[in-house]
Amino acid sequence: MTIIKLNAIDSTNTYLRELCATIPVDDMTVVVTDFQNKGRGLMGTIWNSEKGKNLTCSVFKRHVDFFVDRNFFVSIATSLALIKTLIQFNILNLSIKWPNDILADDKKICGILIENVIKSNQLEFSIIGIGLNVNQHNFVNLPNASSMKKLTGTVFNLDEVLFVFQKEIKLYFEILNRGEYALLKKEYERHLFRQNKKSQFKMPSGSVMTGIIDGINNQGKLIIRHRDGLKTSYDFKEIEFIY
Ligand code: BTN
């Protein structure tokens, strides 16, 4: 697997996006940096990360015969690869806060930003950005953030963490390429944060809804069971977890 190491860059996702528009990029190429000065998070947010402390990387994943309506499986494979990686470094109490925040002890330890390129209803490739909090100890104004070091007191070697993650993500994409959707969905649901627990969600109207997370459907929408027993599935923009 090709690894491109950069001292600093605006964003590894942006860099990889521009690179693959210029030259052919090998499947599973990884771009990793010590520092991003324009790190991007979900929904147009900024992703800040202390220099040299965390795993800040993006993976280029090319797809073959991959219908766009299955695109959530890229999130599933990535989330599960991160869970498996963290387990190997003895990080406990892991869960996936839908759609793809990785939590440890109910605090966010890793964010994922997946950008897909679609051609005629097929996913052509994905750029999978990973911001894994490894050795950073202070998170200003982020009370719900944590890191591997904060949880264990241990300082981790970033190259070792990347090595394990690369191995795991390769394995999970092999499972996905074999079409083992049910297995991946089941494993993802097994790690789902607050599954079968009464939770509160903010709706686009601003109102608060109480319901129980039942799982996800095949498109990755979150299925919520309401008080009357009825189930509704929600897209990412249709519902927001109240932590
Ligand atoms: C989130 O908001 O939870 C997603 C954060 C994703 C951050 C990573 S860091 C590496 C890659 N490059 C970026 O600009 N963002 C992603």
Coordinates of N, CA and C and ligand atoms in Angstrom, one line a residue:
M1 N 0.8 -1.2 0.0 CA 0.0 0.0 0.0 C 0.9 1.2 0.0
T2 N 0.5 2.2 -0.8 CA 1.3 3.4 -0.9 C 0.9 4.4 0.3
I3 N 2.0 4.9 0.9 CA 1.7 5.9 2.0 C 2.4 7.2 1.6
I4 N 1.7 8.3 1.6 CA 2.3 9.6 1.3 C 2.3 10.4 2.6
K5 N 3.5 10.7 3.1 CA 3.6 11.4 4.4 C 3.9 12.8 4.2
L6 N 3.2 13.7 4.8 CA 3.4 15.1 4.6 C 3.6 15.8 6.0
N7 N 4.5 16.7 6.1 CA 4.7 17.4 7.4 C 3.4 18.2 7.7
A8 N 2.9 19.0 6.7 CA 1.7 19.8 7.0 C 1.0 20.0 5.6
I9 N -0.3 20.1 5.7 CA -1.1 20.3 4.5 C -2.4 21.0 4.9
D10 N -3.2 21.5 4.0 CA -4.4 22.1 4.4 C -5.4 21.0 4.9
S11 N -5.6 20.0 4.1 CA -6.4 18.9 4.6 C -6.0 17.6 3.8
T12 N -5.9 16.5 4.4 CA -5.5 15.3 3.7 C -6.6 14.9 2.7
N13 N -7.9 15.1 3.1 CA -9.0 14.8 2.1 C -8.8 15.7 0.9
T14 N -8.6 17.0 1.1 CA -8.5 17.9 -0.1 C -7.3 17.5 -0.9
Y15 N -6.2 17.2 -0.3 CA -5.0 16.9 -1.0 C -5.2 15.6 -1.9
L16 N -5.8 14.6 -1.3 CA -6.1 13.4 -2.0 C -7.0 13.6 -3.2
R17 N -8.0 14.4 -2.9 CA -9.0 14.7 -4.0 C -8.3 15.4 -5.2
E18 N -7.4 16.3 -4.9 CA -6.7 17.1 -5.9 C -5.7 16.1 -6.6
L19 N -5.1 15.3 -5.8 CA -4.1 14.4 -6.4 C -4.8 13.4 -7.4
C20 N -5.9 12.9 -7.1 CA -6.5 11.9 -8.0 C -7.2 12.5 -9.2
A21 N -7.3 13.9 -9.1 CA -7.8 14.6 -10.3 C -6.6 14.8 -11.3
T22 N -5.4 14.6 -10.8 CA -4.2 14.9 -11.6 C -3.5 13.7 -12.1
I23 N -3.4 12.7 -11.3 CA -2.6 11.5 -11.6 C -3.4 10.2 -11.2
P24 N -3.2 9.1 -11.8 CA -3.9 7.9 -11.3 C -3.4 7.5 -9.9
V25 N -4.3 7.3 -9.0 CA -3.9 7.0 -7.6 C -4.2 5.5 -7.3
D26 N -3.3 4.8 -6.7 CA -3.5 3.4 -6.4 C -4.6 3.2 -5.3
D27 N -5.4 2.1 -5.5 CA -6.4 1.8 -4.5 C -5.7 1.7 -3.1
M28 N -6.3 2.2 -2.1 CA -5.9 2.1 -0.7 C -4.6 3.0 -0.4
T29 N -4.3 3.9 -1.3 CA -3.3 4.9 -1.0 C -3.7 5.7 0.3
V30 N -2.7 5.9 1.1 CA -3.0 6.7 2.4 C -2.1 8.0 2.4
V31 N -2.8 9.1 2.7 CA -2.1 10.3 2.9 C -2.2 10.6 4.4
V32 N -1.0 10.9 5.0 CA -1.0 11.1 6.4 C -0.2 12.4 6.7
T33 N -0.6 13.1 7.7 CA 0.1 14.4 8.0 C 0.2 14.6 9.5
D34 N 1.2 15.4 9.8 CA 1.4 15.8 11.3 C 0.5 16.9 11.6
F35 N 0.1 17.7 10.6 CA -0.7 18.9 10.9 C -1.5 19.4 9.7
Q36 N -2.7 19.7 9.9 CA -3.6 20.2 8.9 C -4.0 21.7 9.3
N37 N -3.8 22.6 8.4 CA -4.2 24.0 8.7 C -5.7 24.3 8.3
K38 N -6.3 23.4 7.5 CA -7.7 23.6 7.2 C -8.4 22.2 7.2
G39 N -8.2 21.5 8.4 CA -8.9 20.2 8.5 C -10.4 20.4 8.5
R40 N -11.0 19.5 7.8 CA -12.5 19.6 7.6 C -13.2 18.5 8.4
G41 N -14.3 18.9 9.0 CA -15.2 17.9 9.7 C -16.5 17.8 9.0
L42 N -17.4 17.1 9.6 CA -18.7 16.8 9.0 C -19.5 18.1 8.9
M43 N -20.4 18.2 7.9 CA -21.3 19.4 7.8 C -20.6 20.7 7.8
G44 N -19.4 20.7 7.1 CA -18.7 22.0 6.9 C -18.0 22.5 8.1
T45 N -17.9 21.7 9.2 CA -17.2 22.1 10.4 C -15.7 22.1 10.2
I46 N -15.0 22.7 11.2 CA -13.5 22.7 11.1 C -13.0 21.6 12.0
W47 N -12.0 20.9 11.6 CA -11.4 19.8 12.4 C -10.0 20.2 12.9
N48 N -9.9 20.5 14.2 CA -8.6 21.0 14.7 C -8.0 19.8 15.4
S49 N -6.7 19.7 15.3 CA -5.9 18.6 15.9 C -4.5 19.1 16.2
E50 N -4.0 18.9 17.4 CA -2.7 19.4 17.8 C -1.6 18.7 16.9
K51 N -0.6 19.5 16.5 CA 0.5 19.0 15.6 C 1.2 17.8 16.2
G52 N 1.3 16.8 15.3 CA 2.0 15.6 15.7 C 1.4 14.7 16.8
K53 N 0.2 15.0 17.2 CA -0.3 14.2 18.3 C -1.3 13.1 17.9
N54 N -1.9 13.3 16.8 CA -3.0 12.4 16.4 C -2.8 11.8 15.0
L55 N -3.7 10.8 14.8 CA -3.6 10.2 13.4 C -4.6 10.9 12.5
T56 N -4.0 11.7 11.6 CA -4.8 12.5 10.7 C -4.4 12.0 9.3
C57 N -5.4 11.3 8.7 CA -5.0 10.7 7.4 C -6.3 10.5 6.5
S58 N -6.0 10.2 5.3 CA -7.1 9.9 4.3 C -6.7 8.7 3.5
V59 N -7.7 7.9 3.2 CA -7.5 6.7 2.4 C -8.3 6.8 1.1
F60 N -7.6 6.5 0.0 CA -8.3 6.5 -1.3 C -8.8 5.1 -1.6
K61 N -10.1 4.9 -1.7 CA -10.7 3.6 -1.9 C -11.4 3.6 -3.3
R62 N -10.9 2.8 -4.2 CA -11.6 2.7 -5.5 C -12.6 1.6 -5.5
H63 N -13.8 1.8 -6.0 CA -14.9 0.8 -6.0 C -15.1 0.2 -7.4
V64 N -15.6 -1.1 -7.4 CA -16.0 -1.7 -8.7 C -17.4 -2.2 -8.5
D65 N -18.3 -2.0 -9.4 CA -19.7 -2.4 -9.4 C -20.3 -2.2 -8.0
F66 N -20.3 -0.9 -7.6 CA -20.8 -0.6 -6.3 C -21.9 0.4 -6.4
F67 N -23.1 -0.1 -6.2 CA -24.3 0.8 -6.4 C -24.3 1.9 -5.3
V68 N -24.7 3.1 -5.7 CA -24.6 4.2 -4.8 C -25.6 4.0 -3.6
D69 N -26.6 3.2 -3.7 CA -27.5 3.1 -2.6 C -26.9 2.2 -1.5
R70 N -25.8 1.7 -1.7 CA -25.0 0.9 -0.7 C -23.9 1.7 -0.1
N71 N -23.9 3.0 -0.4 CA -22.7 3.8 0.0 C -22.5 3.8 1.6
F72 N -23.5 3.6 2.4 CA -23.3 3.6 3.8 C -22.4 2.4 4.2
F73 N -22.2 1.4 3.4 CA -21.3 0.3 3.8 C -19.9 0.8 3.8
V74 N -19.5 1.9 3.1 CA -18.2 2.4 3.2 C -18.0 2.9 4.7
S75 N -19.0 3.6 5.2 CA -19.0 4.1 6.6 C -18.9 2.9 7.5
I76 N -19.7 1.9 7.3 CA -19.7 0.7 8.2 C -18.3 0.0 8.2
A77 N -17.7 -0.2 7.0 CA -16.4 -0.9 6.9 C -15.4 0.0 7.7
T78 N -15.4 1.3 7.5 CA -14.4 2.1 8.1 C -14.6 2.2 9.6
S79 N -15.8 2.3 10.1 CA -16.1 2.4 11.5 C -15.6 1.1 12.2
L80 N -15.9 0.0 11.5 CA -15.6 -1.3 12.2 C -14.0 -1.5 12.2
A81 N -13.4 -1.0 11.1 CA -11.9 -1.1 11.1 C -11.3 -0.3 12.2
L82 N -11.9 0.8 12.5 CA -11.4 1.7 13.6 C -11.7 1.0 14.9
I83 N -12.8 0.4 15.1 CA -13.1 -0.3 16.4 C -12.1 -1.4 16.6
K84 N -11.9 -2.2 15.5 CA -10.9 -3.3 15.6 C -9.5 -2.8 15.9
T85 N -9.1 -1.7 15.3 CA -7.8 -1.1 15.6 C -7.7 -0.7 17.1
L86 N -8.7 0.0 17.5 CA -8.7 0.5 18.9 C -8.6 -0.6 19.9
I87 N -9.3 -1.7 19.6 CA -9.3 -2.9 20.5 C -7.9 -3.4 20.7
Q88 N -7.2 -3.4 19.5 CA -5.8 -3.9 19.5 C -4.9 -3.0 20.4
F89 N -5.3 -1.8 20.7 CA -4.5 -0.9 21.6 C -5.1 -0.8 23.0
N90 N -6.0 -1.8 23.2 CA -6.6 -1.9 24.6 C -7.5 -0.8 24.9
I91 N -8.1 -0.2 24.0 CA -9.1 0.9 24.3 C -10.5 0.2 24.4
L92 N -11.1 0.5 25.6 CA -12.3 -0.3 25.9 C -13.6 0.6 25.8
N93 N -14.7 -0.1 26.0 CA -16.0 0.6 25.9 C -16.2 1.4 24.7
L94 N -16.0 0.7 23.6 CA -16.1 1.4 22.3 C -17.5 1.3 21.7
S95 N -17.9 2.4 21.0 CA -19.3 2.3 20.4 C -19.2 3.2 19.1
I96 N -20.2 3.1 18.3 CA -20.3 3.9 17.1 C -21.6 4.8 17.2
K97 N -21.3 6.1 17.3 CA -22.5 7.0 17.4 C -22.9 7.3 15.9
W98 N -24.1 6.8 15.6 CA -24.5 6.9 14.2 C -24.4 8.3 13.7
P99 N -24.0 8.6 12.5 CA -23.6 7.6 11.5 C -22.2 7.0 11.7
N100 N -21.2 7.9 12.1 CA -19.9 7.3 12.1 C -18.9 8.0 13.1
D101 N -19.4 8.4 14.2 CA -18.4 8.9 15.2 C -18.0 7.7 16.1
I102 N -16.7 7.6 16.4 CA -16.3 6.5 17.2 C -16.1 7.0 18.6
L103 N -16.8 6.3 19.6 CA -16.8 6.8 21.0 C -16.0 5.7 21.8
A104 N -15.4 6.2 22.9 CA -14.8 5.3 23.9 C -15.3 5.9 25.2
D105 N -15.8 5.1 26.1 CA -16.4 5.6 27.3 C -17.4 6.8 27.0
D106 N -18.2 6.6 25.9 CA -19.2 7.6 25.5 C -18.6 9.0 25.1
K107 N -17.3 9.1 24.9 CA -16.7 10.3 24.4 C -16.1 10.1 23.0
K108 N -16.2 11.2 22.2 CA -15.7 11.0 20.8 C -14.2 10.9 20.8
I109 N -13.7 9.8 20.2 CA -12.3 9.6 20.1 C -11.8 9.7 18.6
C110 N -12.8 9.6 17.7 CA -12.5 9.6 16.3 C -13.6 10.1 15.4
G111 N -13.3 10.9 14.4 CA -14.3 11.4 13.5 C -13.9 10.9 12.1
I112 N -14.9 10.7 11.3 CA -14.7 10.2 9.9 C -15.4 11.1 8.9
L113 N -14.7 11.5 7.9 CA -15.3 12.3 6.8 C -15.1 11.6 5.5
I114 N -16.2 11.0 5.0 CA -16.1 10.2 3.7 C -16.7 11.1 2.6
E115 N -15.9 11.2 1.5 CA -16.3 12.0 0.4 C -16.4 11.0 -0.8
N116 N -17.6 10.9 -1.4 CA -17.7 9.9 -2.5 C -17.8 10.6 -3.8
V117 N -17.2 9.9 -4.8 CA -17.4 10.3 -6.2 C -18.3 9.3 -6.9
I118 N -19.4 9.8 -7.5 CA -20.4 8.9 -8.1 C -20.5 9.2 -9.6
K119 N -20.6 8.1 -10.3 CA -20.7 8.2 -11.8 C -21.8 7.2 -12.2
S120 N -22.9 7.6 -12.9 CA -24.0 6.8 -13.3 C -24.5 5.8 -12.2
N121 N -24.9 6.4 -11.1 CA -25.4 5.5 -10.0 C -24.4 4.6 -9.4
Q122 N -23.2 4.7 -9.7 CA -22.2 3.8 -9.2 C -21.2 4.6 -8.4
L123 N -20.7 4.1 -7.3 CA -19.7 4.8 -6.5 C -18.4 4.5 -7.2
E124 N -17.7 5.6 -7.6 CA -16.4 5.3 -8.4 C -15.3 5.2 -7.4
F125 N -15.2 6.2 -6.5 CA -14.2 6.0 -5.4 C -14.6 6.8 -4.2
S126 N -14.0 6.6 -3.0 CA -14.3 7.3 -1.8 C -13.0 7.8 -1.3
I127 N -13.0 9.0 -0.7 CA -11.9 9.5 0.1 C -12.3 9.5 1.5
I128 N -11.6 8.6 2.3 CA -12.0 8.4 3.7 C -11.1 9.1 4.6
G129 N -11.6 10.2 5.2 CA -10.7 10.9 6.1 C -10.9 10.5 7.6
I130 N -9.8 10.3 8.3 CA -9.8 9.8 9.6 C -9.1 10.8 10.5
G131 N -9.8 11.2 11.6 CA -9.2 12.1 12.6 C -9.3 11.3 13.9
L132 N -8.2 10.5 14.2 CA -8.2 9.7 15.4 C -7.4 10.4 16.5
N133 N -8.0 10.7 17.6 CA -7.3 11.3 18.7 C -6.5 10.3 19.5
V134 N -5.1 10.5 19.3 CA -4.2 9.5 19.9 C -3.6 10.0 21.1
N135 N -2.7 11.0 21.0 CA -1.9 11.5 22.1 C -2.2 12.9 22.6
Q136 N -3.2 13.5 22.0 CA -3.7 14.8 22.5 C -4.3 14.7 23.8
H137 N -4.0 15.6 24.7 CA -4.6 15.5 26.1 C -5.6 16.6 26.4
N138 N -5.5 17.7 25.8 CA -6.4 18.8 26.1 C -7.3 19.1 24.8
F139 N -8.6 19.2 25.1 CA -9.5 19.5 24.0 C -10.3 20.8 24.4
V140 N -9.9 21.9 24.0 CA -10.5 23.2 24.4 C -11.9 23.3 23.9
N141 N -12.8 23.5 24.8 CA -14.3 23.7 24.5 C -14.9 22.4 23.8
L142 N -14.3 21.3 24.1 CA -14.8 20.0 23.5 C -15.0 19.0 24.7
P143 N -16.0 19.2 25.6 CA -16.1 18.4 26.7 C -16.4 16.9 26.4
N144 N -16.9 16.7 25.2 CA -17.2 15.3 24.9 C -16.1 14.6 24.0
A145 N -14.9 15.2 24.0 CA -13.8 14.6 23.2 C -12.9 13.8 24.1
S146 N -12.3 12.8 23.6 CA -11.3 12.1 24.4 C -10.2 11.6 23.4
S147 N -9.2 10.9 23.9 CA -8.1 10.3 23.1 C -7.6 9.0 23.7
M148 N -6.8 8.3 23.0 CA -6.3 7.0 23.4 C -5.4 7.3 24.7
K149 N -4.7 8.4 24.7 CA -3.8 8.7 25.8 C -4.6 9.1 27.0
K150 N -5.7 9.9 26.8 CA -6.5 10.3 27.9 C -7.1 9.1 28.6
L151 N -7.5 8.1 27.8 CA -8.2 7.0 28.4 C -7.3 6.0 29.0
T152 N -6.0 5.9 28.6 CA -5.2 4.9 29.1 C -3.9 5.4 29.9
G153 N -3.6 6.7 29.6 CA -2.4 7.2 30.2 C -1.1 6.9 29.4
T154 N -1.3 6.1 28.3 CA -0.2 5.6 27.5 C 0.1 6.6 26.3
V155 N 1.3 6.8 26.0 CA 1.6 7.5 24.7 C 1.8 6.4 23.6
F156 N 1.1 6.6 22.5 CA 1.1 5.6 21.5 C 2.0 6.1 20.3
N157 N 2.5 5.1 19.6 CA 3.3 5.4 18.4 C 2.3 5.6 17.2
L158 N 2.3 6.7 16.6 CA 1.3 7.0 15.5 C 1.5 6.1 14.3
D159 N 2.8 5.7 14.0 CA 3.0 4.8 12.8 C 2.4 3.4 13.1
E160 N 2.5 3.0 14.4 CA 2.0 1.7 14.7 C 0.4 1.7 14.6
V161 N -0.2 2.8 15.1 CA -1.6 2.9 15.0 C -2.1 2.9 13.5
L162 N -1.3 3.6 12.7 CA -1.7 3.7 11.3 C -1.5 2.3 10.6
F163 N -0.4 1.6 11.0 CA -0.2 0.2 10.4 C -1.3 -0.7 10.7
V164 N -1.8 -0.7 12.0 CA -2.9 -1.6 12.3 C -4.2 -1.2 11.6
F165 N -4.4 0.1 11.6 CA -5.6 0.6 10.9 C -5.6 0.2 9.4
Q166 N -4.5 0.4 8.8 CA -4.4 0.0 7.3 C -4.7 -1.5 7.1
K167 N -4.2 -2.3 8.0 CA -4.5 -3.7 7.9 C -6.0 -4.0 8.1
E168 N -6.6 -3.3 9.1 CA -8.0 -3.6 9.4 C -8.9 -3.1 8.3
I169 N -8.6 -1.9 7.7 CA -9.5 -1.3 6.7 C -9.4 -2.2 5.4
K170 N -8.3 -2.7 5.2 CA -8.1 -3.6 4.0 C -9.0 -4.8 4.2
L171 N -8.9 -5.4 5.4 CA -9.7 -6.6 5.7 C -11.2 -6.3 5.6
Y172 N -11.7 -5.2 6.1 CA -13.1 -4.9 6.1 C -13.6 -4.6 4.6
F173 N -12.7 -4.0 3.8 CA -13.1 -3.8 2.4 C -13.1 -5.1 1.6
E174 N -12.3 -6.1 2.1 CA -12.4 -7.4 1.4 C -13.8 -8.0 1.8
I175 N -14.2 -7.9 3.0 CA -15.5 -8.4 3.4 C -16.6 -7.8 2.6
L176 N -16.5 -6.4 2.5 CA -17.5 -5.7 1.7 C -17.5 -6.1 0.2
N177 N -16.3 -6.3 -0.3 CA -16.2 -6.7 -1.8 C -16.8 -8.1 -2.0
R178 N -16.8 -8.9 -0.9 CA -17.4 -10.3 -1.0 C -18.9 -10.2 -0.9
G179 N -19.4 -9.0 -0.7 CA -20.9 -8.8 -0.6 C -21.5 -9.2 0.7
E180 N -20.7 -9.3 1.8 CA -21.2 -9.8 3.0 C -21.9 -8.6 3.8
Y181 N -22.9 -8.1 3.2 CA -23.6 -6.9 3.8 C -24.3 -7.2 5.1
A182 N -25.0 -8.3 5.2 CA -25.7 -8.6 6.4 C -24.7 -8.8 7.6
L183 N -23.6 -9.4 7.4 CA -22.6 -9.6 8.4 C -22.1 -8.2 8.9
L184 N -21.8 -7.3 7.9 CA -21.2 -6.0 8.3 C -22.3 -5.2 9.1
K185 N -23.5 -5.2 8.6 CA -24.6 -4.5 9.2 C -24.8 -5.0 10.6
K186 N -24.8 -6.3 10.8 CA -25.0 -6.9 12.1 C -23.9 -6.4 13.1
E187 N -22.6 -6.5 12.6 CA -21.5 -6.1 13.5 C -21.6 -4.6 13.8
Y188 N -21.9 -3.8 12.8 CA -22.1 -2.3 13.1 C -23.2 -2.1 14.1
E189 N -24.3 -2.8 14.0 CA -25.4 -2.6 14.9 C -25.0 -3.0 16.4
R190 N -24.2 -4.0 16.4 CA -23.7 -4.5 17.7 C -23.0 -3.5 18.5
H191 N -22.4 -2.5 17.7 CA -21.6 -1.5 18.4 C -22.3 -0.1 18.5
L192 N -23.6 -0.1 18.0 CA -24.3 1.1 17.9 C -24.6 1.8 19.3
F193 N -24.1 3.0 19.4 CA -24.3 3.8 20.7 C -25.8 3.9 21.0
R194 N -26.1 3.6 22.2 CA -27.5 3.8 22.8 C -28.5 2.9 22.1
Q195 N -28.1 1.8 21.5 CA -29.1 0.9 20.9 C -30.0 0.4 22.0
N196 N -31.3 0.3 21.7 CA -32.3 -0.1 22.7 C -32.4 0.7 23.9
K197 N -31.9 1.9 23.9 CA -32.0 2.8 25.1 C -32.9 4.0 24.7
K198 N -33.7 4.5 25.6 CA -34.5 5.7 25.3 C -33.5 6.8 25.1
S199 N -33.7 7.5 23.9 CA -32.8 8.7 23.7 C -33.6 9.8 23.1
Q200 N -32.9 11.0 23.2 CA -33.6 12.2 22.7 C -32.9 12.7 21.4
F201 N -33.7 13.2 20.5 CA -33.2 13.6 19.2 C -33.8 15.0 18.9
K202 N -32.9 15.8 18.2 CA -33.4 17.1 17.8 C -33.8 17.0 16.3
M203 N -35.0 17.5 16.0 CA -35.6 17.4 14.7 C -35.2 18.7 13.9
P204 N -35.3 18.7 12.6 CA -35.0 19.9 11.8 C -35.8 21.1 12.2
S205 N -37.1 20.8 12.7 CA -38.0 21.9 13.1 C -37.5 22.5 14.4
G206 N -36.6 21.8 15.1 CA -36.1 22.3 16.4 C -36.8 21.6 17.6
S207 N -37.8 20.8 17.3 CA -38.5 20.1 18.4 C -37.6 18.9 18.8
V208 N -37.9 18.4 20.0 CA -37.2 17.3 20.6 C -38.0 16.0 20.5
M209 N -37.5 15.0 20.0 CA -38.3 13.7 19.9 C -37.6 12.6 20.8
T210 N -38.4 11.9 21.5 CA -37.8 10.7 22.3 C -38.2 9.4 21.5
G211 N -37.2 8.6 21.5 CA -37.4 7.3 20.8 C -36.3 6.3 21.2
I212 N -36.4 5.1 20.7 CA -35.4 4.1 21.0 C -34.7 3.7 19.7
I213 N -33.4 3.7 19.7 CA -32.7 3.2 18.4 C -32.8 1.7 18.3
D214 N -33.4 1.4 17.1 CA -33.6 0.0 16.8 C -32.5 -0.6 16.0
G215 N -31.9 0.2 15.1 CA -30.8 -0.3 14.3 C -30.7 0.6 13.1
I216 N -30.2 0.1 11.9 CA -30.1 0.9 10.7 C -30.8 0.0 9.6
N217 N -31.2 0.7 8.5 CA -31.7 -0.1 7.4 C -30.6 -0.3 6.4
N218 N -30.9 -0.9 5.3 CA -29.8 -1.2 4.3 C -29.2 0.0 3.7
Q219 N -29.9 1.2 3.8 CA -29.3 2.4 3.2 C -28.5 3.2 4.3
G220 N -28.5 2.6 5.5 CA -27.8 3.3 6.6 C -28.6 4.3 7.4
K221 N -29.9 4.4 7.0 CA -30.8 5.3 7.8 C -31.0 4.7 9.2
L222 N -31.1 5.6 10.2 CA -31.3 5.2 11.6 C -32.8 4.9 11.8
I223 N -33.0 3.7 12.3 CA -34.4 3.3 12.6 C -34.7 3.6 14.1
I224 N -35.7 4.4 14.3 CA -36.2 4.8 15.7 C -37.5 4.2 15.9
R225 N -37.6 3.5 17.1 CA -38.9 3.0 17.6 C -39.6 4.0 18.4
H226 N -40.8 4.4 18.1 CA -41.5 5.4 18.9 C -42.4 4.7 20.0
R227 N -42.9 5.6 20.9 CA -43.7 5.1 22.0 C -44.8 4.2 21.6
D228 N -45.5 4.5 20.4 CA -46.6 3.7 20.0 C -46.1 2.4 19.3
G229 N -44.8 2.2 19.3 CA -44.3 0.9 18.7 C -44.0 1.1 17.2
L230 N -44.4 2.2 16.6 CA -44.1 2.4 15.2 C -42.7 2.7 15.0
K231 N -42.1 2.3 13.8 CA -40.7 2.6 13.5 C -40.6 3.6 12.3
T232 N -39.6 4.5 12.4 CA -39.4 5.4 11.3 C -37.9 5.4 11.1
S233 N -37.5 5.5 9.8 CA -36.1 5.6 9.5 C -35.7 7.1 9.1
Y234 N -34.6 7.5 9.6 CA -34.2 8.9 9.4 C -32.8 9.0 8.7
D235 N -32.7 10.0 7.9 CA -31.5 10.3 7.2 C -30.6 11.2 8.1
F236 N -29.3 11.3 7.7 CA -28.4 12.0 8.5 C -28.9 13.5 8.8
K237 N -29.5 14.1 7.8 CA -29.9 15.5 8.0 C -31.2 15.7 8.6
E238 N -31.9 14.5 8.9 CA -33.3 14.6 9.4 C -33.3 14.5 10.9
I239 N -32.2 14.2 11.5 CA -32.2 13.9 13.0 C -30.9 14.2 13.6
E240 N -30.9 14.7 14.8 CA -29.6 15.0 15.5 C -29.7 14.5 16.9
F241 N -28.7 13.7 17.2 CA -28.6 13.1 18.6 C -28.4 14.2 19.6
I242 N -29.2 14.2 20.7 CA -28.8 15.1 21.8 C -28.0 14.3 22.7
Y243 N -26.7 14.6 22.8 CA -25.7 13.8 23.5 C -26.1 13.4 24.9
Ligands
BTN1 C1 -16.0 14.8 12.0 O1 -16.4 15.9 11.9 O2 -16.4 14.0 12.9 C2 -15.1 14.3 10.9 C3 -13.7 14.7 11.1 C4 -12.8 14.1 10.1 C5 -11.4 14.7 10.2 C6 -10.4 14.1 9.3 S1 -8.7 14.5 9.7 C7 -8.2 13.8 8.2 C8 -9.2 14.1 7.2 N1 -8.9 15.4 6.5 C9 -9.8 16.3 6.8 O3 -9.7 17.5 6.4 N2 -10.7 15.8 7.6 C10 -10.5 14.4 7.8

